[in-house]
């Protein structure tokens, strides 16, 4: 088994942290400025803050695991949950840049389902913007960001060689 922890972009982490801080300050300000409904609004904002903090922690808990017969992408349920890609389903593995895509559902920049114009429906789990690995299957495409993409591809390709064109 090979476990790869992704490298995490400081910009992605900083975006989530600053968003959480901004919402926290906004919640306190609303609670103080509008006493009648401010408490309720502050509770809603605190819940959103808790979700953002959960996403920050989950970015650092992301894992890409190569087992005997599959790739496991360990991701939180908020961004689509963990995925299993059986080696026999893999059609192509290559290094790629992290492309622009249209988010199909949700609000996280960290991961989820996207429409990529050149690929179609793609599950992306992005912890940085420079080191992507594209895994194509007949059902769905995946873009992940392992810490050492070349080494990850080097370990993955031999396991999928009979399927790769």
PDB file of C-alpha atoms in Angstrom:
ATOM      1  CA  UNK A   1       0.000   0.000   0.000  1.00  0.00           C
ATOM      2  CA  UNK A   2       1.257   3.459  -0.921  1.00  0.00           C
ATOM      3  CA  UNK A   3      -0.175   6.508   0.877  1.00  0.00           C
ATOM      4  CA  UNK A   4       0.346   9.990  -0.512  1.00  0.00           C
ATOM      5  CA  UNK A   5      -0.462  13.129   1.448  1.00  0.00           C
ATOM      6  CA  UNK A   6      -1.040  16.100  -0.837  1.00  0.00           C
ATOM      7  CA  UNK A   7       0.867  19.334  -0.625  1.00  0.00           C
ATOM      8  CA  UNK A   8      -1.507  22.088   0.427  1.00  0.00           C
ATOM      9  CA  UNK A   9      -1.463  25.543  -1.100  1.00  0.00           C
ATOM     10  CA  UNK A  10      -1.130  28.309   1.443  1.00  0.00           C
ATOM     11  CA  UNK A  11      -3.538  30.361  -0.680  1.00  0.00           C
ATOM     12  CA  UNK A  12      -6.319  27.781  -0.392  1.00  0.00           C
ATOM     13  CA  UNK A  13      -5.849  27.490   3.378  1.00  0.00           C
ATOM     14  CA  UNK A  14      -5.604  31.261   3.763  1.00  0.00           C
ATOM     15  CA  UNK A  15      -8.806  31.788   1.768  1.00  0.00           C
ATOM     16  CA  UNK A  16     -10.779  29.481   4.069  1.00  0.00           C
ATOM     17  CA  UNK A  17      -9.207  30.890   7.250  1.00  0.00           C
ATOM     18  CA  UNK A  18      -9.890  34.506   6.237  1.00  0.00           C
ATOM     19  CA  UNK A  19     -13.456  33.615   5.263  1.00  0.00           C
ATOM     20  CA  UNK A  20     -14.011  31.995   8.682  1.00  0.00           C
ATOM     21  CA  UNK A  21     -12.545  35.026  10.496  1.00  0.00           C
ATOM     22  CA  UNK A  22     -14.611  37.469   8.420  1.00  0.00           C
ATOM     23  CA  UNK A  23     -17.823  35.545   9.096  1.00  0.00           C
ATOM     24  CA  UNK A  24     -17.008  35.320  12.810  1.00  0.00           C
ATOM     25  CA  UNK A  25     -16.495  39.068  13.067  1.00  0.00           C
ATOM     26  CA  UNK A  26     -19.628  39.683  11.008  1.00  0.00           C
ATOM     27  CA  UNK A  27     -21.641  37.392  13.313  1.00  0.00           C
ATOM     28  CA  UNK A  28     -20.462  39.245  16.426  1.00  0.00           C
ATOM     29  CA  UNK A  29     -21.171  42.619  14.845  1.00  0.00           C
ATOM     30  CA  UNK A  30     -24.689  41.580  13.805  1.00  0.00           C
ATOM     31  CA  UNK A  31     -25.414  40.162  17.280  1.00  0.00           C
ATOM     32  CA  UNK A  32     -24.402  43.467  18.864  1.00  0.00           C
ATOM     33  CA  UNK A  33     -25.967  45.781  16.262  1.00  0.00           C
ATOM     34  CA  UNK A  34     -29.358  44.077  15.891  1.00  0.00           C
ATOM     35  CA  UNK A  35     -30.292  42.545  19.248  1.00  0.00           C
ATOM     36  CA  UNK A  36     -33.702  41.153  18.199  1.00  0.00           C
ATOM     37  CA  UNK A  37     -32.563  38.898  15.335  1.00  0.00           C
ATOM     38  CA  UNK A  38     -28.819  39.245  15.738  1.00  0.00           C
ATOM     39  CA  UNK A  39     -28.479  36.204  17.967  1.00  0.00           C
ATOM     40  CA  UNK A  40     -30.257  33.962  15.474  1.00  0.00           C
ATOM     41  CA  UNK A  41     -28.180  35.282  12.575  1.00  0.00           C
ATOM     42  CA  UNK A  42     -25.011  34.817  14.651  1.00  0.00           C
ATOM     43  CA  UNK A  43     -25.906  31.187  15.336  1.00  0.00           C
ATOM     44  CA  UNK A  44     -26.364  30.553  11.604  1.00  0.00           C
ATOM     45  CA  UNK A  45     -23.039  32.251  10.854  1.00  0.00           C
ATOM     46  CA  UNK A  46     -21.346  30.196  13.601  1.00  0.00           C
ATOM     47  CA  UNK A  47     -22.648  27.006  11.954  1.00  0.00           C
ATOM     48  CA  UNK A  48     -21.243  28.125   8.606  1.00  0.00           C
ATOM     49  CA  UNK A  49     -17.940  28.921  10.333  1.00  0.00           C
ATOM     50  CA  UNK A  50     -17.892  25.410  11.808  1.00  0.00           C
ATOM     51  CA  UNK A  51     -18.317  23.938   8.296  1.00  0.00           C
ATOM     52  CA  UNK A  52     -15.469  26.090   6.983  1.00  0.00           C
ATOM     53  CA  UNK A  53     -13.200  25.010   9.838  1.00  0.00           C
ATOM     54  CA  UNK A  54     -14.135  21.387   9.087  1.00  0.00           C
ATOM     55  CA  UNK A  55     -13.071  21.929   5.459  1.00  0.00           C
ATOM     56  CA  UNK A  56      -9.741  23.428   6.583  1.00  0.00           C
ATOM     57  CA  UNK A  57      -8.999  20.392   8.757  1.00  0.00           C
ATOM     58  CA  UNK A  58     -10.134  17.985   6.037  1.00  0.00           C
ATOM     59  CA  UNK A  59      -7.756  19.529   3.491  1.00  0.00           C
ATOM     60  CA  UNK A  60      -4.867  18.391   5.674  1.00  0.00           C
ATOM     61  CA  UNK A  61      -6.428  14.944   6.193  1.00  0.00           C
ATOM     62  CA  UNK A  62      -6.794  14.214   2.457  1.00  0.00           C
ATOM     63  CA  UNK A  63      -5.046  11.026   1.321  1.00  0.00           C
ATOM     64  CA  UNK A  64      -4.473   9.237  -1.967  1.00  0.00           C
ATOM     65  CA  UNK A  65      -3.904   5.532  -1.326  1.00  0.00           C
ATOM     66  CA  UNK A  66      -2.788   2.865  -3.792  1.00  0.00           C
ATOM     67  CA  UNK A  67      -3.871  -0.574  -2.591  1.00  0.00           C
ATOM     68  CA  UNK A  68      -3.581  -3.969  -4.281  1.00  0.00           C
ATOM     69  CA  UNK A  69      -6.348  -3.286  -6.790  1.00  0.00           C
ATOM     70  CA  UNK A  70      -7.590   0.289  -6.480  1.00  0.00           C
ATOM     71  CA  UNK A  71      -6.898   3.946  -5.838  1.00  0.00           C
ATOM     72  CA  UNK A  72      -8.643   5.288  -2.747  1.00  0.00           C
ATOM     73  CA  UNK A  73      -9.249   9.023  -2.638  1.00  0.00           C
ATOM     74  CA  UNK A  74      -9.981   9.910   0.989  1.00  0.00           C
ATOM     75  CA  UNK A  75     -12.129  13.042   1.056  1.00  0.00           C
ATOM     76  CA  UNK A  76     -14.793  14.440   3.379  1.00  0.00           C
ATOM     77  CA  UNK A  77     -18.461  13.974   2.605  1.00  0.00           C
ATOM     78  CA  UNK A  78     -18.881  17.746   2.140  1.00  0.00           C
ATOM     79  CA  UNK A  79     -16.846  17.658  -1.074  1.00  0.00           C
ATOM     80  CA  UNK A  80     -18.226  14.410  -2.456  1.00  0.00           C
ATOM     81  CA  UNK A  81     -16.863  11.783  -0.076  1.00  0.00           C
ATOM     82  CA  UNK A  82     -14.173   9.179  -0.567  1.00  0.00           C
ATOM     83  CA  UNK A  83     -13.837   7.533  -3.976  1.00  0.00           C
ATOM     84  CA  UNK A  84     -12.571   4.131  -5.103  1.00  0.00           C
ATOM     85  CA  UNK A  85     -11.113   3.712  -8.579  1.00  0.00           C
ATOM     86  CA  UNK A  86     -10.402   0.114  -9.523  1.00  0.00           C
ATOM     87  CA  UNK A  87      -7.217  -0.271 -11.555  1.00  0.00           C
ATOM     88  CA  UNK A  88      -9.110  -2.225 -14.230  1.00  0.00           C
ATOM     89  CA  UNK A  89     -11.332   0.854 -14.843  1.00  0.00           C
ATOM     90  CA  UNK A  90      -8.408   3.245 -15.438  1.00  0.00           C
ATOM     91  CA  UNK A  91      -7.925   4.206 -19.112  1.00  0.00           C
ATOM     92  CA  UNK A  92      -5.347   6.981 -18.790  1.00  0.00           C
ATOM     93  CA  UNK A  93      -3.067   8.477 -16.153  1.00  0.00           C
ATOM     94  CA  UNK A  94      -1.152  11.687 -16.807  1.00  0.00           C
ATOM     95  CA  UNK A  95       0.156  14.785 -15.170  1.00  0.00           C
ATOM     96  CA  UNK A  96      -2.008  17.835 -15.741  1.00  0.00           C
ATOM     97  CA  UNK A  97      -2.461  21.401 -14.644  1.00  0.00           C
ATOM     98  CA  UNK A  98      -5.519  22.089 -12.520  1.00  0.00           C
ATOM     99  CA  UNK A  99      -7.999  23.359 -15.119  1.00  0.00           C
ATOM    100  CA  UNK A 100     -10.808  25.841 -14.828  1.00  0.00           C
ATOM    101  CA  UNK A 101     -14.124  24.114 -14.418  1.00  0.00           C
ATOM    102  CA  UNK A 102     -17.744  24.906 -13.684  1.00  0.00           C
ATOM    103  CA  UNK A 103     -18.778  23.692 -10.235  1.00  0.00           C
ATOM    104  CA  UNK A 104     -21.751  21.367 -10.619  1.00  0.00           C
ATOM    105  CA  UNK A 105     -22.907  21.411  -7.004  1.00  0.00           C
ATOM    106  CA  UNK A 106     -21.777  22.971  -3.737  1.00  0.00           C
ATOM    107  CA  UNK A 107     -19.591  25.881  -2.768  1.00  0.00           C
ATOM    108  CA  UNK A 108     -16.180  24.427  -1.932  1.00  0.00           C
ATOM    109  CA  UNK A 109     -13.152  25.345  -4.023  1.00  0.00           C
ATOM    110  CA  UNK A 110     -11.338  22.389  -2.476  1.00  0.00           C
ATOM    111  CA  UNK A 111     -13.160  19.602  -4.222  1.00  0.00           C
ATOM    112  CA  UNK A 112     -16.273  18.104  -5.691  1.00  0.00           C
ATOM    113  CA  UNK A 113     -17.855  17.531  -9.066  1.00  0.00           C
ATOM    114  CA  UNK A 114     -17.019  19.925 -11.886  1.00  0.00           C
ATOM    115  CA  UNK A 115     -17.661  20.171 -15.597  1.00  0.00           C
ATOM    116  CA  UNK A 116     -14.326  20.577 -17.368  1.00  0.00           C
ATOM    117  CA  UNK A 117     -14.870  21.632 -20.999  1.00  0.00           C
ATOM    118  CA  UNK A 118     -12.217  19.278 -22.416  1.00  0.00           C
ATOM    119  CA  UNK A 119     -13.038  16.323 -20.111  1.00  0.00           C
ATOM    120  CA  UNK A 120     -16.700  16.467 -19.152  1.00  0.00           C
ATOM    121  CA  UNK A 121     -17.843  15.536 -15.636  1.00  0.00           C
ATOM    122  CA  UNK A 122     -14.831  15.344 -13.344  1.00  0.00           C
ATOM    123  CA  UNK A 123     -14.347  14.767  -9.633  1.00  0.00           C
ATOM    124  CA  UNK A 124     -11.598  17.112  -8.448  1.00  0.00           C
ATOM    125  CA  UNK A 125      -9.871  17.125  -5.078  1.00  0.00           C
ATOM    126  CA  UNK A 126      -7.583  20.138  -5.218  1.00  0.00           C
ATOM    127  CA  UNK A 127      -5.174  21.059  -2.438  1.00  0.00           C
ATOM    128  CA  UNK A 128      -2.902  23.145  -4.669  1.00  0.00           C
ATOM    129  CA  UNK A 129      -3.125  24.675  -8.141  1.00  0.00           C
ATOM    130  CA  UNK A 130       0.014  23.364  -9.788  1.00  0.00           C
ATOM    131  CA  UNK A 131       0.476  19.611  -9.375  1.00  0.00           C
ATOM    132  CA  UNK A 132      -2.481  17.747 -10.805  1.00  0.00           C
ATOM    133  CA  UNK A 133      -2.836  14.125 -11.859  1.00  0.00           C
ATOM    134  CA  UNK A 134      -5.616  13.192 -14.284  1.00  0.00           C
ATOM    135  CA  UNK A 135      -7.076   9.699 -13.963  1.00  0.00           C
ATOM    136  CA  UNK A 136      -9.515   8.882 -16.760  1.00  0.00           C
ATOM    137  CA  UNK A 137     -12.048   6.086 -16.518  1.00  0.00           C
ATOM    138  CA  UNK A 138     -15.014   5.224 -18.716  1.00  0.00           C
ATOM    139  CA  UNK A 139     -17.447   6.436 -16.044  1.00  0.00           C
ATOM    140  CA  UNK A 140     -15.805   9.524 -14.569  1.00  0.00           C
ATOM    141  CA  UNK A 141     -12.594  11.533 -14.685  1.00  0.00           C
ATOM    142  CA  UNK A 142     -10.630  12.443 -11.565  1.00  0.00           C
ATOM    143  CA  UNK A 143      -8.125  15.217 -10.952  1.00  0.00           C
ATOM    144  CA  UNK A 144      -6.157  14.962  -7.735  1.00  0.00           C
ATOM    145  CA  UNK A 145      -3.126  16.798  -6.365  1.00  0.00           C
ATOM    146  CA  UNK A 146      -0.668  14.384  -4.718  1.00  0.00           C
ATOM    147  CA  UNK A 147       2.456  15.906  -3.177  1.00  0.00           C
ATOM    148  CA  UNK A 148       4.747  14.259  -5.714  1.00  0.00           C
ATOM    149  CA  UNK A 149       2.669  13.706  -8.858  1.00  0.00           C
ATOM    150  CA  UNK A 150       5.454  12.097 -10.905  1.00  0.00           C
ATOM    151  CA  UNK A 151       6.165   9.497  -8.236  1.00  0.00           C
ATOM    152  CA  UNK A 152       2.442   8.867  -7.788  1.00  0.00           C
ATOM    153  CA  UNK A 153       2.024   8.310 -11.538  1.00  0.00           C
ATOM    154  CA  UNK A 154       5.141   6.102 -11.569  1.00  0.00           C
ATOM    155  CA  UNK A 155       3.558   3.867  -8.921  1.00  0.00           C
ATOM    156  CA  UNK A 156       0.061   3.917 -10.435  1.00  0.00           C
ATOM    157  CA  UNK A 157       0.762   3.282 -14.135  1.00  0.00           C
ATOM    158  CA  UNK A 158       2.252  -0.225 -13.814  1.00  0.00           C
ATOM    159  CA  UNK A 159      -0.827  -1.343 -11.898  1.00  0.00           C
ATOM    160  CA  UNK A 160      -3.099  -0.137 -14.711  1.00  0.00           C
ATOM    161  CA  UNK A 161      -0.905  -0.953 -17.751  1.00  0.00           C
ATOM    162  CA  UNK A 162      -3.214  -3.581 -19.238  1.00  0.00           C
ATOM    163  CA  UNK A 163      -6.011  -0.990 -19.497  1.00  0.00           C
ATOM    164  CA  UNK A 164      -4.126   2.110 -20.592  1.00  0.00           C
ATOM    165  CA  UNK A 165      -4.223   2.803 -24.311  1.00  0.00           C
TER     166      UNK A 165
END
